[in-house]
Amino acid sequence: QVQLVESGGGLVQTGGSLRLSCAASGAPFGLSTMGWYRQAPGKQRELVAGITNGGRTTYGDFVKGRFTISRGGSKNTVYLQMNNVKPEDTAVYYCAAGAIIKRVMGEAVWPTETDNWGQGTQVTVSS
């Protein structure tokens, strides 16, 4: 069973920056594509960014050039660099791997692959 651990969340002022990290373990296969979702209370969980092992990326429309997803050298670590944050960025940010993110990125998903989620890290943007 795969485990995803996020870190880097916290309180940041509007216009500031922070970097989220996600480390995956426990599943050596099917983790090449990873990404980030976020969810605020009362709202649907939405895609923030995704990245394949080959470096192809996708972003939610709300990002508008402010966020950048990247991979660590291990290929089982992803980062989300958040710049010029806004109060509406306040949410719990979840690292995603496996079927859920592969499907969004248009990649084939094996029937045995599962959706993998981290526990989430809170990002709060103050005015």
Backbone as numpy.savetxt, mean C-alpha at the origin, in Angstrom:
# Nx Ny Nz CAx CAy CAz Cx Cy Cz
1.25 -19.24 5.55 0.42 -18.06 5.55 1.30 -16.82 5.55
0.94 -15.91 4.68 1.72 -14.70 4.54 1.36 -13.71 5.64
2.35 -12.96 6.04 2.12 -11.88 6.99 2.71 -10.60 6.43
1.96 -9.54 6.57 2.38 -8.22 6.12 2.41 -7.29 7.32
3.48 -6.57 7.46 3.65 -5.68 8.58 3.96 -4.29 8.07
3.07 -3.35 8.40 3.26 -1.97 8.00 3.91 -1.18 9.12
4.57 -0.13 8.74 5.14 0.80 9.69 5.26 2.16 9.04
5.48 3.16 9.84 5.72 4.49 9.33 4.57 5.46 9.47
3.43 4.99 9.90 2.30 5.87 10.08 2.49 6.78 11.28
1.63 7.78 11.36 1.71 8.71 12.46 0.99 9.99 12.14
1.28 11.00 12.92 0.68 12.31 12.76 1.61 13.21 11.96
1.05 13.85 10.96 1.82 14.74 10.13 0.97 15.95 9.77
1.60 17.08 9.61 0.89 18.30 9.26 0.60 18.36 7.77
-0.45 19.08 7.44 -0.77 19.31 6.04 0.44 19.86 5.30
0.72 19.27 4.15 1.86 19.67 3.36 3.14 18.92 3.68
3.11 18.15 4.74 4.28 17.41 5.14 4.43 16.10 4.40
5.41 15.32 4.82 5.73 14.07 4.16 5.96 12.97 5.19
5.74 11.76 4.78 6.11 10.59 5.54 6.22 9.40 4.61
6.88 8.37 5.08 7.06 7.17 4.28 6.54 5.96 5.03
5.67 5.22 4.38 5.17 3.98 4.92 5.97 2.81 4.37
6.15 1.80 5.19 6.87 0.61 4.79 6.01 -0.62 5.02
6.19 -1.61 4.19 5.51 -2.88 4.35 6.49 -4.00 4.06
6.61 -4.92 5.00 7.46 -6.08 4.84 6.61 -7.34 4.84
6.83 -8.20 3.87 6.09 -9.44 3.74 6.96 -10.62 4.14
6.34 -11.59 4.77 7.04 -12.81 5.15 6.07 -13.98 5.13
6.61 -15.18 5.05 5.81 -16.38 5.17 5.29 -16.97 3.87
5.46 -16.27 2.78 5.00 -16.75 1.48 5.98 -16.30 0.41
6.90 -17.14 0.04 7.92 -16.72 -0.93 7.40 -16.53 -2.34
6.26 -17.09 -2.64 5.70 -16.97 -3.98 4.40 -16.17 -3.94
4.15 -15.51 -5.06 2.92 -14.76 -5.19 2.90 -13.42 -4.50
4.08 -12.96 -4.08 4.16 -11.68 -3.37 4.90 -10.61 -4.17
5.19 -10.91 -5.43 5.94 -9.95 -6.21 5.17 -8.66 -6.46
3.87 -8.78 -6.57 3.03 -7.61 -6.73 2.46 -7.23 -5.37
2.68 -5.99 -5.00 2.23 -5.51 -3.71 1.67 -4.11 -3.87
0.99 -3.66 -2.85 0.42 -2.34 -2.95 -0.14 -1.83 -1.65
-0.80 -0.71 -1.75 -1.37 -0.03 -0.60 -2.82 0.34 -0.86
-3.65 0.10 0.13 -5.01 0.59 0.18 -5.16 1.48 1.40
-6.23 2.23 1.42 -6.52 3.01 2.62 -8.02 3.02 2.85
-8.38 3.23 4.10 -9.79 3.27 4.46 -10.00 4.23 5.62
-10.90 5.16 5.41 -11.34 6.06 6.45 -12.69 5.59 6.99
-13.03 5.94 8.22 -14.31 5.52 8.78 -15.48 5.94 7.90
-16.38 5.00 7.63 -17.54 5.29 6.82 -17.30 5.33 5.33
-16.10 5.05 4.91 -15.78 5.08 3.49 -15.28 3.72 3.03
-15.38 3.51 1.74 -14.90 2.28 1.15 -13.37 2.25 1.14
-12.84 1.07 1.26 -11.42 0.92 1.10 -11.05 1.20 -0.35
-10.03 2.00 -0.56 -9.66 2.40 -1.90 -8.19 2.15 -2.17
-7.91 1.88 -3.42 -6.54 1.64 -3.83 -5.74 2.93 -3.79
-4.59 2.87 -3.18 -3.66 3.99 -3.19 -2.63 3.81 -4.30
-1.98 2.67 -4.31 -0.95 2.40 -5.29 -0.64 0.92 -5.33
-0.16 0.46 -6.46 0.30 -0.91 -6.60 1.54 -0.94 -7.46
2.33 -1.99 -7.29 3.56 -2.14 -8.06 3.84 -3.60 -8.31
4.22 -3.94 -9.54 4.60 -5.29 -9.90 6.08 -5.49 -9.66
6.51 -6.74 -9.78 7.94 -7.00 -9.61 8.76 -6.36 -10.71
8.13 -6.10 -11.85 8.82 -5.44 -12.94 8.80 -3.92 -12.87
8.16 -3.39 -11.85 8.16 -1.95 -11.65 6.99 -1.22 -12.26
6.04 -1.93 -12.83 4.85 -1.25 -13.34 4.00 -0.81 -12.17
3.54 0.42 -12.21 2.81 0.99 -11.10 1.44 1.47 -11.52
0.57 1.57 -10.55 -0.72 2.20 -10.75 -1.05 2.99 -9.49
-1.81 4.05 -9.66 -2.13 4.92 -8.55 -3.60 5.31 -8.58
-4.13 5.55 -7.40 -5.45 6.12 -7.33 -5.44 7.54 -7.86
-6.57 7.95 -8.41 -6.63 9.27 -9.02 -6.37 10.39 -8.03
-6.68 10.16 -6.78 -6.52 11.21 -5.79 -5.06 11.53 -5.50
-4.16 10.62 -5.90 -2.74 10.83 -5.59 -2.19 12.05 -6.31
-2.48 12.15 -7.60 -2.11 13.31 -8.41 -0.64 13.69 -8.26
0.22 12.70 -8.31 1.64 12.96 -8.28 2.23 13.14 -6.90
1.43 13.07 -5.87 1.93 13.33 -4.52 2.58 12.11 -3.87
2.13 10.93 -4.25 2.63 9.71 -3.63 3.45 8.91 -4.63
4.40 8.17 -4.13 5.22 7.30 -4.95 5.39 5.96 -4.27
5.09 4.89 -5.00 5.31 3.55 -4.49 6.62 3.02 -5.06
7.35 2.30 -4.25 8.62 1.73 -4.68 8.87 0.42 -3.96
9.83 -0.32 -4.45 10.17 -1.62 -3.88 11.54 -1.58 -3.23
11.68 -2.37 -2.18 12.98 -2.61 -1.63 13.70 -3.67 -2.44
14.98 -3.83 -2.17 15.77 -4.77 -2.93 15.32 -6.22 -2.81
14.69 -6.56 -1.70 14.22 -7.93 -1.49 13.02 -8.29 -2.34
12.34 -7.31 -2.88 11.11 -7.46 -3.67 9.92 -7.87 -2.81
10.14 -8.06 -1.54 9.05 -8.34 -0.61 8.84 -7.18 0.35
9.37 -6.05 0.00 9.18 -4.83 0.77 8.74 -3.72 -0.16
7.74 -3.01 0.24 7.28 -1.87 -0.53 7.22 -0.64 0.36
7.38 0.49 -0.26 7.31 1.76 0.42 6.28 2.65 -0.25
5.71 3.50 0.53 4.83 4.52 -0.01 5.33 5.86 0.50
5.92 6.61 -0.39 6.37 7.95 -0.06 5.21 8.90 -0.27
4.82 9.57 0.79 3.68 10.47 0.77 4.19 11.88 0.94
3.99 12.69 -0.08 4.41 14.08 -0.04 3.20 14.99 -0.17
3.34 16.18 0.37 2.27 17.17 0.30 0.94 16.58 0.75
0.94 15.98 1.91 -0.26 15.31 2.39 -1.35 16.32 2.73
-2.58 15.85 2.65 -3.76 16.65 2.91 -4.60 15.99 4.00
-5.46 16.76 4.65 -6.32 16.15 5.68 -7.14 14.98 5.16
-7.54 15.03 3.91 -8.32 13.94 3.35 -7.51 12.66 3.14
-6.21 12.74 3.35 -5.38 11.55 3.32 -5.45 10.77 4.63
-6.08 11.34 5.63 -6.21 10.67 6.91 -6.99 9.37 6.74
-6.39 8.28 7.14 -6.99 6.96 6.98 -6.07 5.93 7.60
-6.58 4.72 7.68 -5.73 3.58 7.98 -5.21 3.05 6.65
-3.93 2.93 6.56 -3.30 2.46 5.33 -2.91 1.00 5.49
-3.36 0.20 4.54 -3.15 -1.24 4.58 -2.24 -1.69 3.45
-1.26 -2.46 3.80 -0.46 -3.13 2.80 -1.23 -4.31 2.24
-1.11 -4.55 0.95 -1.84 -5.62 0.31 -0.91 -6.44 -0.57
-1.15 -7.73 -0.59 -0.42 -8.63 -1.45 -1.34 -9.77 -1.87
-0.85 -10.61 -2.76 -1.62 -11.75 -3.18 -2.72 -11.40 -4.16
-3.80 -12.13 -4.08 -4.84 -12.07 -5.10 -5.44 -10.69 -5.28
-5.71 -10.02 -4.18 -6.42 -8.75 -4.26 -5.65 -7.73 -5.09
-4.38 -7.59 -4.85 -3.61 -6.59 -5.57 -3.23 -7.07 -6.96
-3.00 -8.35 -7.12 -2.69 -8.87 -8.45 -3.87 -8.68 -9.39
-5.05 -8.89 -8.88 -6.25 -8.72 -9.70 -6.40 -7.27 -10.15
-6.17 -6.36 -9.23 -6.29 -4.95 -9.56 -5.25 -4.54 -10.60
-4.08 -5.14 -10.52 -3.01 -4.82 -11.45 -3.12 -5.57 -12.77
-4.17 -6.36 -12.92 -4.40 -7.06 -14.17 -3.54 -8.29 -14.36
-3.09 -8.89 -13.27 -2.26 -10.08 -13.35 -3.07 -11.33 -13.07
-2.61 -12.44 -13.63 -3.28 -13.71 -13.41 -3.17 -14.12 -11.95
-4.24 -14.70 -11.45 -4.31 -15.13 -10.06 -4.62 -16.62 -10.01
-3.79 -17.37 -9.33 -4.03 -18.79 -9.15 -5.19 -18.99 -8.18
-5.99 -20.05 -8.38 -7.12 -20.29 -7.47 -6.72 -20.46 -6.02
-5.50 -20.89 -5.79 -5.05 -21.10 -4.42 -4.55 -19.83 -3.75
-4.39 -18.76 -4.50 -3.90 -17.53 -3.92 -4.99 -16.82 -3.13
-4.60 -16.25 -2.05 -5.54 -15.56 -1.17 -5.25 -14.07 -1.13
-6.23 -13.32 -0.62 -6.03 -11.91 -0.36 -5.22 -11.77 0.92
-4.20 -10.97 0.87 -3.34 -10.79 2.03 -3.34 -9.33 2.44
-3.62 -9.09 3.70 -3.70 -7.75 4.24 -2.84 -7.61 5.47
-2.23 -6.46 5.60 -1.58 -6.13 6.84 -2.59 -5.62 7.85
-2.12 -5.36 9.05 -2.99 -4.88 10.11 -3.34 -3.40 9.95
-2.57 -2.70 9.17 -2.83 -1.30 8.92 -2.00 -0.39 9.80
-1.74 0.77 9.29 -1.05 1.80 10.05 -1.80 3.11 9.88
-2.02 3.78 10.98 -2.83 5.00 10.97 -2.00 6.18 10.50
-2.55 6.90 9.54 -1.98 8.16 9.10 -2.98 9.25 9.39
-2.57 10.23 10.15 -3.44 11.34 10.49 -2.77 12.64 10.06
-3.47 13.38 9.24 -2.96 14.64 8.72 -3.70 15.78 9.39
-2.99 16.59 10.10 -3.58 17.72 10.80 -3.45 18.98 9.96
-4.32 19.94 10.28 -4.29 21.21 9.56 -3.23 22.13 10.12
